[in-house]
Structures are given as structure tokens and as C-alpha cells.
PDB file of C-alpha atoms in Angstrom:
ATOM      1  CA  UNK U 164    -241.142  65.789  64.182  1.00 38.00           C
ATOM      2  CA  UNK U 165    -241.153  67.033  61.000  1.00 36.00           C
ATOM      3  CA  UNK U 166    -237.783  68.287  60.892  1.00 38.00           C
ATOM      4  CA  UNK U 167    -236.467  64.734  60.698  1.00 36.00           C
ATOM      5  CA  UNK U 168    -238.489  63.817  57.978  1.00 33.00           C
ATOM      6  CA  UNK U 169    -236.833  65.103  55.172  1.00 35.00           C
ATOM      7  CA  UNK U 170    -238.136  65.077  51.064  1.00 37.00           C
ATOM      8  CA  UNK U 171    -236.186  62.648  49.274  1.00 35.00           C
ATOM      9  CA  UNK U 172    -234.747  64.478  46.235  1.00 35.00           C
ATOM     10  CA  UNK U 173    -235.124  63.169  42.884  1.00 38.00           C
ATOM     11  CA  UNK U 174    -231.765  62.735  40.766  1.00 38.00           C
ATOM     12  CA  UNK U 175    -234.595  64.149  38.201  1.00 41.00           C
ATOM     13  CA  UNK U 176    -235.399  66.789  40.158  1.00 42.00           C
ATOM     14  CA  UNK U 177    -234.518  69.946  40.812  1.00 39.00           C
ATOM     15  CA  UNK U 178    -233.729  70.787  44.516  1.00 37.00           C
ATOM     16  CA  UNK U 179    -236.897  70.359  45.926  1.00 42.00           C
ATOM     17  CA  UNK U 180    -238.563  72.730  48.386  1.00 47.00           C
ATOM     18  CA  UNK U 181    -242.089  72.288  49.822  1.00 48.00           C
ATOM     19  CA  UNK U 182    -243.247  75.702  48.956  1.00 57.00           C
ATOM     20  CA  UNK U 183    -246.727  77.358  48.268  1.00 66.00           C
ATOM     21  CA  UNK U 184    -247.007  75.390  44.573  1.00 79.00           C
ATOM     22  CA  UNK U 185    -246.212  72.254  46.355  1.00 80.00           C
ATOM     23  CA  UNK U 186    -248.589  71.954  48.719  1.00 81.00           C
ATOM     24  CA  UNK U 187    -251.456  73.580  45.985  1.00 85.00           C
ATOM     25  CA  UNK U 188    -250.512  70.226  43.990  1.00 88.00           C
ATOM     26  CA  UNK U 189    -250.965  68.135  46.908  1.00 86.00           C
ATOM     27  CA  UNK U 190    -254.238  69.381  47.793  1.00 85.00           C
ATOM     28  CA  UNK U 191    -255.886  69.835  43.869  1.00 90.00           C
ATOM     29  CA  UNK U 192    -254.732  66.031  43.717  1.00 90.00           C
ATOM     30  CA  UNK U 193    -256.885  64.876  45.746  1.00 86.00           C
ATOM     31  CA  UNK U 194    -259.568  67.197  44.802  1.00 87.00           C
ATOM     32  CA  UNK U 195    -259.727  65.519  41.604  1.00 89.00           C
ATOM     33  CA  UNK U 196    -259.196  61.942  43.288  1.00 85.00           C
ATOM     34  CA  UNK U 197    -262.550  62.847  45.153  1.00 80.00           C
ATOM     35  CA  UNK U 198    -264.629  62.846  41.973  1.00 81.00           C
ATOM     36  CA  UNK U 199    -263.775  59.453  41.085  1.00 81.00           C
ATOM     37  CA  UNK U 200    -266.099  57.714  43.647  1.00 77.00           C
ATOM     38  CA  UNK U 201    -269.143  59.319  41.394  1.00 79.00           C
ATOM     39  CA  UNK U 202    -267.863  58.495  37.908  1.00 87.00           C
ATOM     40  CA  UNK U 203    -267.623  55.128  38.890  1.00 85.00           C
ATOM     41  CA  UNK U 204    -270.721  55.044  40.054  1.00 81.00           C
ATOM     42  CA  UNK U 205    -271.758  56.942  36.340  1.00 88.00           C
ATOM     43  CA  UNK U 206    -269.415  54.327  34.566  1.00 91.00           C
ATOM     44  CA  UNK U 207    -271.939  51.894  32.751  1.00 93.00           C
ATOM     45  CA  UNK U 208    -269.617  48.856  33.606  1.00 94.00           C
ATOM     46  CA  UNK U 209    -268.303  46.767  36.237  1.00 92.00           C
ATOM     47  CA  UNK U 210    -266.305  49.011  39.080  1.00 90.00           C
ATOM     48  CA  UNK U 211    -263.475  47.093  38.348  1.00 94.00           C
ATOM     49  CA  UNK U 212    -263.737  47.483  34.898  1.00 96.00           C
ATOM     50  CA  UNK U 213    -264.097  51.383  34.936  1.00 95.00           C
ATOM     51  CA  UNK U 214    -260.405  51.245  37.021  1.00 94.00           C
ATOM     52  CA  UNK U 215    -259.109  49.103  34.541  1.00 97.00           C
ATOM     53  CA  UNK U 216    -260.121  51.894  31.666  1.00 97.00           C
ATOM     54  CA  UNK U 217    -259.208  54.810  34.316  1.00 95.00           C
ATOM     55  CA  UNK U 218    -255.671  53.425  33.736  1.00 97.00           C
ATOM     56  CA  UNK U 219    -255.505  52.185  30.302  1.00 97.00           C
ATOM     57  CA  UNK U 220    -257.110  55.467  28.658  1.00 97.00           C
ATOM     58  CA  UNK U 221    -254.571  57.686  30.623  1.00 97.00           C
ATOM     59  CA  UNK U 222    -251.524  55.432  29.409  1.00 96.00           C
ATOM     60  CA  UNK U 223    -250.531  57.207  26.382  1.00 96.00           C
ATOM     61  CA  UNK U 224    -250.157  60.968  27.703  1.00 95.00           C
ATOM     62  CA  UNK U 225    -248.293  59.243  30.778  1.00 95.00           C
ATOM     63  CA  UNK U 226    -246.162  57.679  28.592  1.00 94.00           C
ATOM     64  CA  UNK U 227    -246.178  60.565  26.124  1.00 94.00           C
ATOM     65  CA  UNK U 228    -245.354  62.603  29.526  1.00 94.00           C
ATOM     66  CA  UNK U 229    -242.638  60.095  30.756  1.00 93.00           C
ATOM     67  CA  UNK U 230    -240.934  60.008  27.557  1.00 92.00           C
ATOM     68  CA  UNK U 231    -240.413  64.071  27.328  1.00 91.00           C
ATOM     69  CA  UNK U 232    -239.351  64.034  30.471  1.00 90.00           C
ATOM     70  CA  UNK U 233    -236.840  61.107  30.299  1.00 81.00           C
ATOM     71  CA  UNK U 234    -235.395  61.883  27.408  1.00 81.00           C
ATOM     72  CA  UNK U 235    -235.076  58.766  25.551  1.00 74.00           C
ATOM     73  CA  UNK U 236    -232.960  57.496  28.986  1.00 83.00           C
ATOM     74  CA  UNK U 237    -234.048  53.916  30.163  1.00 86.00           C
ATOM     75  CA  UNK U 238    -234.816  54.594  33.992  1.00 88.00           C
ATOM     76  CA  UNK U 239    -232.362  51.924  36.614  1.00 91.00           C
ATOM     77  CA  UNK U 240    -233.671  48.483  36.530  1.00 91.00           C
ATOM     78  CA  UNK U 241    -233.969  48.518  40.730  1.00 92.00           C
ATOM     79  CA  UNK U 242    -236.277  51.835  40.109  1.00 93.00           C
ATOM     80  CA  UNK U 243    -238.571  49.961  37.747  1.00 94.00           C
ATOM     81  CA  UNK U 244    -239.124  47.115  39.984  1.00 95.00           C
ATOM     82  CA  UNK U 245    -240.335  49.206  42.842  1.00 95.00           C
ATOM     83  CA  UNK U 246    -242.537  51.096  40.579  1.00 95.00           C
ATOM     84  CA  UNK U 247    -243.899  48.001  38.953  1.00 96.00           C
ATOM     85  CA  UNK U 248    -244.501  46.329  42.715  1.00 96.00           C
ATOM     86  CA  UNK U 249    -246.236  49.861  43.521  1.00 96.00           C
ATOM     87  CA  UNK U 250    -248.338  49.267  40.841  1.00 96.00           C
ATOM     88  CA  UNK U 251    -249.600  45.781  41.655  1.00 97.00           C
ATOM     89  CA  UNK U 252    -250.683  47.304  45.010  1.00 97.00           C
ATOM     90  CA  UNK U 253    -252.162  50.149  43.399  1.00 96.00           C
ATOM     91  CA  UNK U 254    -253.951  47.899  41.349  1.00 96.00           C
ATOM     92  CA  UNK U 255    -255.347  45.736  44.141  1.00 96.00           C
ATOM     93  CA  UNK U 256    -256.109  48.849  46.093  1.00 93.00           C
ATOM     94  CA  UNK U 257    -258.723  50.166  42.831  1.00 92.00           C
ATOM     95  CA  UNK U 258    -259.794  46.757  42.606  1.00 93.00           C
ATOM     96  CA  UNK U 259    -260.705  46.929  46.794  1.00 92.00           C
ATOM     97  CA  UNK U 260    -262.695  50.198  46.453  1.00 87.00           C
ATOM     98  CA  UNK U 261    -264.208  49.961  43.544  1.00 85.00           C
ATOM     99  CA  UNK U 262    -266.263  46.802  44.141  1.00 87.00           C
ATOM    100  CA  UNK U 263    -266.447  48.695  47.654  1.00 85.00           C
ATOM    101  CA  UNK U 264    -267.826  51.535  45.923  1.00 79.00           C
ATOM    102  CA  UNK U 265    -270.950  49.284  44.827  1.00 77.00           C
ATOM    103  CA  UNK U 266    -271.644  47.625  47.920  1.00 79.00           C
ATOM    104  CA  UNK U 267    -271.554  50.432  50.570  1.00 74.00           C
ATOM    105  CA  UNK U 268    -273.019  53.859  50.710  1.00 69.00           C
ATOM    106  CA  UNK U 269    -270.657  56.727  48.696  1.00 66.00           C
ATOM    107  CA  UNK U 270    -270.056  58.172  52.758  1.00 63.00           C
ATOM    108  CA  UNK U 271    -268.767  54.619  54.187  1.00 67.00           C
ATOM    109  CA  UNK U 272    -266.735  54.057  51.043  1.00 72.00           C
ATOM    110  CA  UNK U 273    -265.016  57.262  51.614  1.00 70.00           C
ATOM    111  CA  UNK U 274    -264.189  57.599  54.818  1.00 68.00           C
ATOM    112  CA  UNK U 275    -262.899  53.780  55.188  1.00 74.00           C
ATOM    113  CA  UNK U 276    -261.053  54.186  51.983  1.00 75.00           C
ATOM    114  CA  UNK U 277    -259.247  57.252  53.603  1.00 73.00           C
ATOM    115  CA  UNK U 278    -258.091  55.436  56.246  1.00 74.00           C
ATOM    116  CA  UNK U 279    -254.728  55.809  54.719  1.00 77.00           C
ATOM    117  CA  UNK U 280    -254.869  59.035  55.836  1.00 74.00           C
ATOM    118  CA  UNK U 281    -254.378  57.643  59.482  1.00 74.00           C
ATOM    119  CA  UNK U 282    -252.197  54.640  58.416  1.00 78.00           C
ATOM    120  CA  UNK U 283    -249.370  57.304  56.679  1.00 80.00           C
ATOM    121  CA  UNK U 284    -249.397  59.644  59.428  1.00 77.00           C
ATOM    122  CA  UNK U 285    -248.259  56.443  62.030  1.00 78.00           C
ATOM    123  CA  UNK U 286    -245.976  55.380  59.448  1.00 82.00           C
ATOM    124  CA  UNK U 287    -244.646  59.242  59.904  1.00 76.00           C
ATOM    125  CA  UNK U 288    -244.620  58.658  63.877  1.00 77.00           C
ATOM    126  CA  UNK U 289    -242.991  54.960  63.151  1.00 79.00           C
ATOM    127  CA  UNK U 290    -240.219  56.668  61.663  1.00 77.00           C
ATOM    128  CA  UNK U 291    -239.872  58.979  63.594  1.00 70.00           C
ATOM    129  CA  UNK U 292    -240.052  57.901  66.559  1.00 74.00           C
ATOM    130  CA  UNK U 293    -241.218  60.698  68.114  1.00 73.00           C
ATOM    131  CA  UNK U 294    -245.044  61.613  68.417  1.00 72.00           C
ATOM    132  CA  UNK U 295    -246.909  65.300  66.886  1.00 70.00           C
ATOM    133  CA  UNK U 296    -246.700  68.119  69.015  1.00 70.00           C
ATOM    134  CA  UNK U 297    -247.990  71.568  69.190  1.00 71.00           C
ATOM    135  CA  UNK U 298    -249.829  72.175  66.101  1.00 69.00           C
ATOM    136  CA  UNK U 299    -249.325  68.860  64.319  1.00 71.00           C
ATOM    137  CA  UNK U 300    -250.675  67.397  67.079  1.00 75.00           C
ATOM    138  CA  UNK U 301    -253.688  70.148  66.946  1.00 75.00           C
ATOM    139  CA  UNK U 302    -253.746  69.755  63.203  1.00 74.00           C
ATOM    140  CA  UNK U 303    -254.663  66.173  63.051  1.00 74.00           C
ATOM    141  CA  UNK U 304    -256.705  66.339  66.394  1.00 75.00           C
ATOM    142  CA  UNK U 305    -259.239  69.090  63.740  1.00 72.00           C
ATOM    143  CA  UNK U 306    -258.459  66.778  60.905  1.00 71.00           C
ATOM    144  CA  UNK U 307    -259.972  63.853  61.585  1.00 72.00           C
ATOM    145  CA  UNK U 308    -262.806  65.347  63.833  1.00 74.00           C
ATOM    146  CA  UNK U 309    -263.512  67.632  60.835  1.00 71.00           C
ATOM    147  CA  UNK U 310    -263.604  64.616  58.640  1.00 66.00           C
ATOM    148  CA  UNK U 311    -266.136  62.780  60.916  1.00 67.00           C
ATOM    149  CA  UNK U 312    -268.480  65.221  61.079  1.00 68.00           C
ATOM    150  CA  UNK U 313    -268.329  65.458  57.334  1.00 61.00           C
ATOM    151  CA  UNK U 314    -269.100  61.510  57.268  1.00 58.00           C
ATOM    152  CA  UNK U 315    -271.054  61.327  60.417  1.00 58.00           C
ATOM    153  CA  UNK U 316    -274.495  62.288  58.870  1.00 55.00           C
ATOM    154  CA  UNK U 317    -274.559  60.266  56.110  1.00 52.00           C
ATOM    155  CA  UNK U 318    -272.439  57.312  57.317  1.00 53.00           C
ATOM    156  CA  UNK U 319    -274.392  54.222  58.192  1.00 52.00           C
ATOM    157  CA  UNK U 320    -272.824  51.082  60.025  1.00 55.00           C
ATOM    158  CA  UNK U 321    -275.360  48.206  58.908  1.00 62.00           C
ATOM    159  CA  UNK U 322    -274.336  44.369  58.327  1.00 69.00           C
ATOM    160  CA  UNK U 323    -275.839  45.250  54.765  1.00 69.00           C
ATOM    161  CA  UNK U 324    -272.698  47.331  54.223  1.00 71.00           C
ATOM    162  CA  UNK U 325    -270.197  45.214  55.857  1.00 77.00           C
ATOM    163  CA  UNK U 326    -268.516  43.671  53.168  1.00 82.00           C
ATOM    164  CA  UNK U 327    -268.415  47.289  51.043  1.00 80.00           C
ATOM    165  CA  UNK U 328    -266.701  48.565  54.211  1.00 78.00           C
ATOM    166  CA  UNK U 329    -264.171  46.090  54.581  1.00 84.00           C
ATOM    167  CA  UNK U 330    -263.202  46.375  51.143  1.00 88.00           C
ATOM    168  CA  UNK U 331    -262.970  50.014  51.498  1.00 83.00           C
ATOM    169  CA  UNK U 332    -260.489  49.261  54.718  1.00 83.00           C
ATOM    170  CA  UNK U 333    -258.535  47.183  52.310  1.00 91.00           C
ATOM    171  CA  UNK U 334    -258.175  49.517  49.463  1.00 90.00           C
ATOM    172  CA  UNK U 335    -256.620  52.337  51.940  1.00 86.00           C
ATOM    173  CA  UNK U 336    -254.048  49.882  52.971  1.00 90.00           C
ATOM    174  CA  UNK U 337    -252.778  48.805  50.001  1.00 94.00           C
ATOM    175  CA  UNK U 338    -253.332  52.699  48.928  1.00 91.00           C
ATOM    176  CA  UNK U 339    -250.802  53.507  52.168  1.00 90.00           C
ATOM    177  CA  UNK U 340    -248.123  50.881  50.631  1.00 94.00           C
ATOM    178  CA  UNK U 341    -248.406  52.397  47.133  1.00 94.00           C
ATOM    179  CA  UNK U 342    -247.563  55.913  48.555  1.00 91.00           C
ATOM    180  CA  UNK U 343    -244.581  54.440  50.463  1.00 91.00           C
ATOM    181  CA  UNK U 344    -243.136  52.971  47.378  1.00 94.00           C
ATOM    182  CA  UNK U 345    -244.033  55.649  45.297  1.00 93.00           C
ATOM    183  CA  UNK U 346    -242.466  58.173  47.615  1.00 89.00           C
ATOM    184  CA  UNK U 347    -239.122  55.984  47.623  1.00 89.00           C
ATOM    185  CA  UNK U 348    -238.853  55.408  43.769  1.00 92.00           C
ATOM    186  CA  UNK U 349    -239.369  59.040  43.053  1.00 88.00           C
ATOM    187  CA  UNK U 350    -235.796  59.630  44.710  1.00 84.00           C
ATOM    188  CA  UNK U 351    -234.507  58.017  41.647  1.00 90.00           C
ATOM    189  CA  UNK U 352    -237.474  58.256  38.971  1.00 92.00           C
ATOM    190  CA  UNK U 353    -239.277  61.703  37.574  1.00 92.00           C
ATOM    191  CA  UNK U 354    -243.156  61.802  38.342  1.00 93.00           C
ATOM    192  CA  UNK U 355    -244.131  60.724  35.016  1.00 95.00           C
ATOM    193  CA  UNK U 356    -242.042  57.755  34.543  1.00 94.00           C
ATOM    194  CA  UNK U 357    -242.985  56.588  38.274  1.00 95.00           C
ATOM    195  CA  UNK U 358    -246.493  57.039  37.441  1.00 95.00           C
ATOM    196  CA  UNK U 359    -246.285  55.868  33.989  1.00 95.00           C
ATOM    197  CA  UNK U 360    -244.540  52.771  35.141  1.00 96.00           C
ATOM    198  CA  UNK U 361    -246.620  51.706  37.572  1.00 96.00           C
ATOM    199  CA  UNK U 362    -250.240  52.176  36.124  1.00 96.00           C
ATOM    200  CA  UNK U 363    -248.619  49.979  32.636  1.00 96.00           C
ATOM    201  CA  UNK U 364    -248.135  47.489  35.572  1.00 97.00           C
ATOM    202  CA  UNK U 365    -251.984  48.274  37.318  1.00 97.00           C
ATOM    203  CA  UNK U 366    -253.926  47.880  34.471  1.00 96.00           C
ATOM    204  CA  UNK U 367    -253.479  43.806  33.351  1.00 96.00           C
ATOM    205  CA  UNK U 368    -254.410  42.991  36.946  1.00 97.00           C
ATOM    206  CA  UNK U 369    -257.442  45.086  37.023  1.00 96.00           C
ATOM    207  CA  UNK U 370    -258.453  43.262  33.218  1.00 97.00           C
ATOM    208  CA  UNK U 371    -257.790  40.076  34.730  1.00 96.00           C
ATOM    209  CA  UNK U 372    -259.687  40.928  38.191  1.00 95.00           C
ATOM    210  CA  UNK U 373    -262.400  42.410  36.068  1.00 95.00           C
ATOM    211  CA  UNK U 374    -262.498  39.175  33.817  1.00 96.00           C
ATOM    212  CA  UNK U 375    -262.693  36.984  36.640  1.00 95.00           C
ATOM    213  CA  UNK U 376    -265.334  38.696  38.554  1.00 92.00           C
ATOM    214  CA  UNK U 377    -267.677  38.433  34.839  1.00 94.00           C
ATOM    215  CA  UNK U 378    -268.049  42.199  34.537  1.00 94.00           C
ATOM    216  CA  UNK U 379    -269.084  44.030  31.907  1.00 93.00           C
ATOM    217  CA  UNK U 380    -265.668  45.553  30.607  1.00 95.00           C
ATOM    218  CA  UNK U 381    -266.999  47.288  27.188  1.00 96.00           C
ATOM    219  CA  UNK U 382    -268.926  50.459  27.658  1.00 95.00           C
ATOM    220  CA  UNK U 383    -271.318  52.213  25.782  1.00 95.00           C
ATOM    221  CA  UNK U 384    -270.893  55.753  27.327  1.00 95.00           C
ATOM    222  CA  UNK U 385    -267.296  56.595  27.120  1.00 95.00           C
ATOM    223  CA  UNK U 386    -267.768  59.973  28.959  1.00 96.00           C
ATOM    224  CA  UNK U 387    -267.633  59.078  32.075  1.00 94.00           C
ATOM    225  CA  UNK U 388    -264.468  56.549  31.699  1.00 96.00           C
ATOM    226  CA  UNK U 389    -262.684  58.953  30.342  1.00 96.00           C
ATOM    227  CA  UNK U 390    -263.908  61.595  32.727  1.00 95.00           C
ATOM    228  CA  UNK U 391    -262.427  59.347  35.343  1.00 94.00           C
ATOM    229  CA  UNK U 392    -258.861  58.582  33.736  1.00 96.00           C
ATOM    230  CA  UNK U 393    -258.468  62.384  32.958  1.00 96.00           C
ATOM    231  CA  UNK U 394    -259.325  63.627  36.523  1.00 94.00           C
ATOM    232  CA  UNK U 395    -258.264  60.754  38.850  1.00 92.00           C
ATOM    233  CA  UNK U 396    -255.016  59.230  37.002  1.00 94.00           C
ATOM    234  CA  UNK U 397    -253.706  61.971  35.096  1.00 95.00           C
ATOM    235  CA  UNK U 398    -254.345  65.334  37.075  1.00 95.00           C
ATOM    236  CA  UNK U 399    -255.233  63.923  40.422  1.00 92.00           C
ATOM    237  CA  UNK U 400    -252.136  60.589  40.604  1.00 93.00           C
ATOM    238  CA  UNK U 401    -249.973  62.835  38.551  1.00 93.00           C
ATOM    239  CA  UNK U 402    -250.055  66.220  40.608  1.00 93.00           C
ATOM    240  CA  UNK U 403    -249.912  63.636  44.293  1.00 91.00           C
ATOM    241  CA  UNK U 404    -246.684  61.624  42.691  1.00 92.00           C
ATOM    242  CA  UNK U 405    -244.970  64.919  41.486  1.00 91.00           C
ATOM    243  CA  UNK U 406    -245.835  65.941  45.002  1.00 88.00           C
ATOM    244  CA  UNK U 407    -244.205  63.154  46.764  1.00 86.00           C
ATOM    245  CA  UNK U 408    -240.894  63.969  47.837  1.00 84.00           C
ATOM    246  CA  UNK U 409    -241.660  66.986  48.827  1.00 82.00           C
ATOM    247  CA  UNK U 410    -243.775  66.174  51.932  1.00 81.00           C
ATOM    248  CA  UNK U 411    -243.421  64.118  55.088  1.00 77.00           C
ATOM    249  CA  UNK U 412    -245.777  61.362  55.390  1.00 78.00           C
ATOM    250  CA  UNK U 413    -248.176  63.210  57.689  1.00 75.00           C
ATOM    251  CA  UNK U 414    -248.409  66.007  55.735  1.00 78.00           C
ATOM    252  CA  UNK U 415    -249.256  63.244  52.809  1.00 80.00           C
ATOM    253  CA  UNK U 416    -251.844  61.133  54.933  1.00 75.00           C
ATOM    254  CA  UNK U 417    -253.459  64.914  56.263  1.00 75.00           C
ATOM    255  CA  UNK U 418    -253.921  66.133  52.967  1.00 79.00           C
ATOM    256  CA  UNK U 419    -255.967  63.237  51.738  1.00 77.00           C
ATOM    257  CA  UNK U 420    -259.116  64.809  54.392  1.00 74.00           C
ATOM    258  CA  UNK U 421    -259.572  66.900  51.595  1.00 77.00           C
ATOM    259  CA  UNK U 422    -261.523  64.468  50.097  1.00 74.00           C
ATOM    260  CA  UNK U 423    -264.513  64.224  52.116  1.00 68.00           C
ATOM    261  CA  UNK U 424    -265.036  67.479  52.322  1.00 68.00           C
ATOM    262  CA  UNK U 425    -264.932  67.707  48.347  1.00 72.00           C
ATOM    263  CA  UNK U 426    -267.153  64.597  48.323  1.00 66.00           C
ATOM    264  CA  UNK U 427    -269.577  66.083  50.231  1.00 62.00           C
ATOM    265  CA  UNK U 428    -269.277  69.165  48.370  1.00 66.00           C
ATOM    266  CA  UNK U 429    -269.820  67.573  45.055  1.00 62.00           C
ATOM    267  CA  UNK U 430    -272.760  65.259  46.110  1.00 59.00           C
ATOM    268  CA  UNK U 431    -274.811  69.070  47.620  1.00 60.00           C
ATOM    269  CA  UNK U 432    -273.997  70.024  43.553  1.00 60.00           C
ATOM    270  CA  UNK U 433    -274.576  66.997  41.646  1.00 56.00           C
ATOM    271  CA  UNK U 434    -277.293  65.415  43.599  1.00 53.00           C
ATOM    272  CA  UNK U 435    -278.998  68.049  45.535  1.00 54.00           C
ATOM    273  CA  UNK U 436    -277.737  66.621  49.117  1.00 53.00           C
ATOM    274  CA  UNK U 437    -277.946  68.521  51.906  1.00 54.00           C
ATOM    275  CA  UNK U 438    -275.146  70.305  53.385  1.00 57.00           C
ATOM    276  CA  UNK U 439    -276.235  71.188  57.216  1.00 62.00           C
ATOM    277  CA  UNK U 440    -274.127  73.628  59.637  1.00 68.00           C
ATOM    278  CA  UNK U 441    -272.572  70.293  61.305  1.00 67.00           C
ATOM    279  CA  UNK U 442    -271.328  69.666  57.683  1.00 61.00           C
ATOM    280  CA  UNK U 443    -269.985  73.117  57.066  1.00 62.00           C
ATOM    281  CA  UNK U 444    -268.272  72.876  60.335  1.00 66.00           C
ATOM    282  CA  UNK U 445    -266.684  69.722  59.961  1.00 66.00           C
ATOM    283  CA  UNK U 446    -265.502  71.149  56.404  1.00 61.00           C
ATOM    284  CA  UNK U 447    -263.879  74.116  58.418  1.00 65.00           C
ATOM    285  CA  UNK U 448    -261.856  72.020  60.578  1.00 68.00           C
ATOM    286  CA  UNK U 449    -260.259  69.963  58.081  1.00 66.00           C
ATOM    287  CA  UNK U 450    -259.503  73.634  56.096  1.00 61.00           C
ATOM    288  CA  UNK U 451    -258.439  74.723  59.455  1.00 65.00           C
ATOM    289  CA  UNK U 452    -256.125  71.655  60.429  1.00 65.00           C
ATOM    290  CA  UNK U 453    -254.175  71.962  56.545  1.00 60.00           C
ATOM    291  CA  UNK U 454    -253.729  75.704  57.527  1.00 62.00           C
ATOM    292  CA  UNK U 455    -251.943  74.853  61.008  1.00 60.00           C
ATOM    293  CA  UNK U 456    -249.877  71.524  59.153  1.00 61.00           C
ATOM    294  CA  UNK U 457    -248.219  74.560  56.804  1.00 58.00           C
ATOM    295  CA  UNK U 458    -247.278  76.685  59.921  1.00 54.00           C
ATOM    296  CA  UNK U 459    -243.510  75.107  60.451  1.00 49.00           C
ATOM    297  CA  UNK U 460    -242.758  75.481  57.204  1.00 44.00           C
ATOM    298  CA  UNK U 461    -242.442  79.662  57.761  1.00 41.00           C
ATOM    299  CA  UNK U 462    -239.749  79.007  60.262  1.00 39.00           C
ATOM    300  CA  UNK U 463    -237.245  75.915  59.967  1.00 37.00           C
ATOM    301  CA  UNK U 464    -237.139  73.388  57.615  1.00 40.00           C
ATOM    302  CA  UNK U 465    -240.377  72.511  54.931  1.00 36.00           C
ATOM    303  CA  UNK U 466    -242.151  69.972  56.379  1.00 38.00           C
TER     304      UNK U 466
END
């Protein structure tokens, strides 16, 4: 399936092969993502607020970054339209999860905001046309059973919740449409000037969201804000975009499992919750599953 997915090459690029540094990218990406669920939770004001600051705190090294790496060169005006409409869905998509953040347990929050996980891999099948086999098929099988297991302790289905959890849905939609437009632009854009782009686009709409909602938008404990735009913008959106072409879309949707497991990881460290064998299992399989997605990459083409 894989095979006829091919990375789009950036003209900024060189030629691009989906190698061991790759794929480490991809997953420490969404390692960091998986921390941001806490800091908003840390962040003293509104949750769309503290995306709003994620973004505009991170603007100037992405800019900084974009401008080293551009070279003074104005990208094409077709590139920075699709980067700018990525961003308005990126936008709505931090604007989804974190007010889901507030209003559903951490565990429903993640698991429905990861649903782009399974929205990217049937894009990858749409495309396609053809359905996994062999250890793709296995891969996502261990994937998403590892992933429920992770969730299926501490995940609670309650009409308390429901609007939390359908804002979480939301958010990995619009996430899913940000990755396809991102993965498109960077045939023509570098990763900083993609990224850079399309957060300067992101953050008025979170300001104005945040506005209209009547949050609190000035903090007074900057740690955590800028915890959040170093870890989830910068390192975690920067090392996924630069990622990008590099990967089918079912490697892409796969690789955001990690978070879970890190999530659950993080909240046994931070806040003393208990990880059980069921939890250490599930953790396995998802390691296990990203392990068998890298195995046709020894033979033929990178996938």
C-alpha cells in the first residue's frame, strides 16, 4: 500500500528519504505534543487563551527559523494561501481541544482528540485504494488496541463529559485537515516557513475566540505558557512538519498513538497515577505496532 504513497519532495529539500532520523522526528514530535494537555491544564488562563500564547510566544524563533532558512526569498503566493488556510484549521482545531481539555477528563480528551490518528490512516486507504495488509494491517490492528487499553482504565463515558468529548472529536478533525494541507504545502515550502506561516495565521483567531468566549488572556505565571509554546509549537509542530513529506499518511496517523502512551506515562510521574500491567501492556503494543509500520522500509521503497 505503501509503495504508492510516495513523500512529496520539497523544492527546499534535499532528496528526502524516510530513514532512521526521520521517523525519530516523527515520534519525539508527538512526544512533546503529549505534554501539552497538562500545561494547559497548569496555564492560569482560559484554554483558549494558553493556545493563543502557545503560538504567539513561539512566533519569533519560527520566524527567526523561516527567515535563515528562506533566505530573504518570498515563498509562491499559491504556497502561502494553503499554509494560511492550514492555519485557520489549526487554529480551530486548538480552539476545539482546549476548551475540550476543561470539560472532559485528561483520558477522554486524549483519546478523542487522537482520532486523527484513525481519520489519516483512511485518508491513506482513500488514496490508495487499496486496504493494509500483512503487517500494516497487524500494525494498526496492535495500535489502536494498545491505545485502548492505555485509555480504557481511566476513560469514562458520562453525559457530564459529553460536550468535552465532542469537542475533542472536533479538534482531531480539523487536526486531520491541517496535516493534509501541511503535508501538500511542504512540497513547495521548507518546514519553518510552512510552520511559521501558518501559526502567524492561528494565532488572531485563537485572540478573537479567546475574546469572545471572556477568558482570562493575561497570565500571571508565564512558565507554563511558555513551557507549552517551547515543547508543543516549536519542538513538537516543528519536528512533525519537517517530518511531513517523508511519511505516508498511515505512518503519520500511527505515529500519533504515541501520545497516550506518553500521557499516561507523564500523569504516573507528575501526578502519582497508577500505571497497572493492563497499562504497560497496552503501552507495548503501540511500541510494538511502530516497530512492525518500519518493517517495509528495509526492503522496497520508505514508506
Amino acid at each position: 500500500m505503501t509503495a504508492k504513497i510516495e513523500g512529496i519532495v520539497g523544492a527546499n529539500d534535499a532528496p528526502l528519504r524516510a530513514g532512521r532520523w526521520g521517523f525519530a522526528a516523527l515520534l519525539f514530535g508527538n512526544i512533546a505534543l503529549s505534554l501539552g494537555a497538562m500545561l494547559v491544564r497548569l496555564a492560569d488562563t482560559g484554554p483558549v487563551a494558553s493556545a493563543f500564547w502557545r503560538l504567539l510566544l513561539a512566533l519569533p524563533l519560527l520566524a527567526l527559523f523561516a527567515w535563515r532558512e528562506a533566505g530573504g526569498r518570498v515563498p509562491p503566493r499559491g504556497a502561502v494561501i494553503v499554509a494560511a488556510g492550514a492555519g485557520v484549521f489549526f487554529a480551530l482545531d486548538l480552539a476545539a481541544w482546549h476548551v475540550g481539555i476543561v470539560q472532559t477528563k485528561v483520558a477522554n480528551a486524549t483519546l478523542f482528540g487522537n482520532s486523527a490518528s484513525l481519520f489519516l490512516i483512511l485518508w491513506s486507504i482513500f488514496l490508495t485504494r487499496t486496504l493494509p495488509r500483512g503487517w500494516q494491517a497487524l500494525a494498526i490492528l496492535l495500535a489502536f488496541a494498545g491505545s485502548a487499553l492505555l485509555m480504557g482504565q481511566s476513560y469514562e463515558l458520562s453525559p457530564d463529559y459529553l460536550v468535552g468529548d465532542l469537542l475533542s472529536l472536533l479538534a482531531g478533525v480539523l487536526y486531520t485537515v491541517y496535516v493534509i494541507l501541511m503535508q501538500r504545502v511542504r512540497g513547495t515550502l521548507a518546514p519553518w516557513t510552512a510552520l511559521g506561516i501558518s501559526s502567524f495565521f492561528s494565532a488572531p483567531i485563537l485572540l478573537g475566540v479567546a475574546l469572545a468566549l471572556g477568558e482570562s488572556v493575561m497570565p500571571h505565571d508565564w512558565t507554563p505558557l511558555i513551557l507549552l509554546a517551547l515543547t508543543s509549537q516549536v519542538i513538537g509542530q516543528g519536528l512533525i512538519i519537517w517530518s511531513l513529506p517523508r511519511f505516508s499518511p498511515l505512518v503519520l496517523g500511527l505515529t500519533l498513538l504515541v501520545q497516550p502512551a506518553v500521557a499516561a506515562l507523564a500523569g504516573w510521574w507528575a501526578f502519582g497515577e497508577t500505571l497497572g500491567p493492563i497499562d504497560l501492556f497496552g503501552g507495548m503494543m503501540v511500541g510494538a505496532a511502530l516497530v512492525l509500520i518500519r518493517l517495509p522500509s528495509r526492503t522496497a521503497r520508505p514508506i
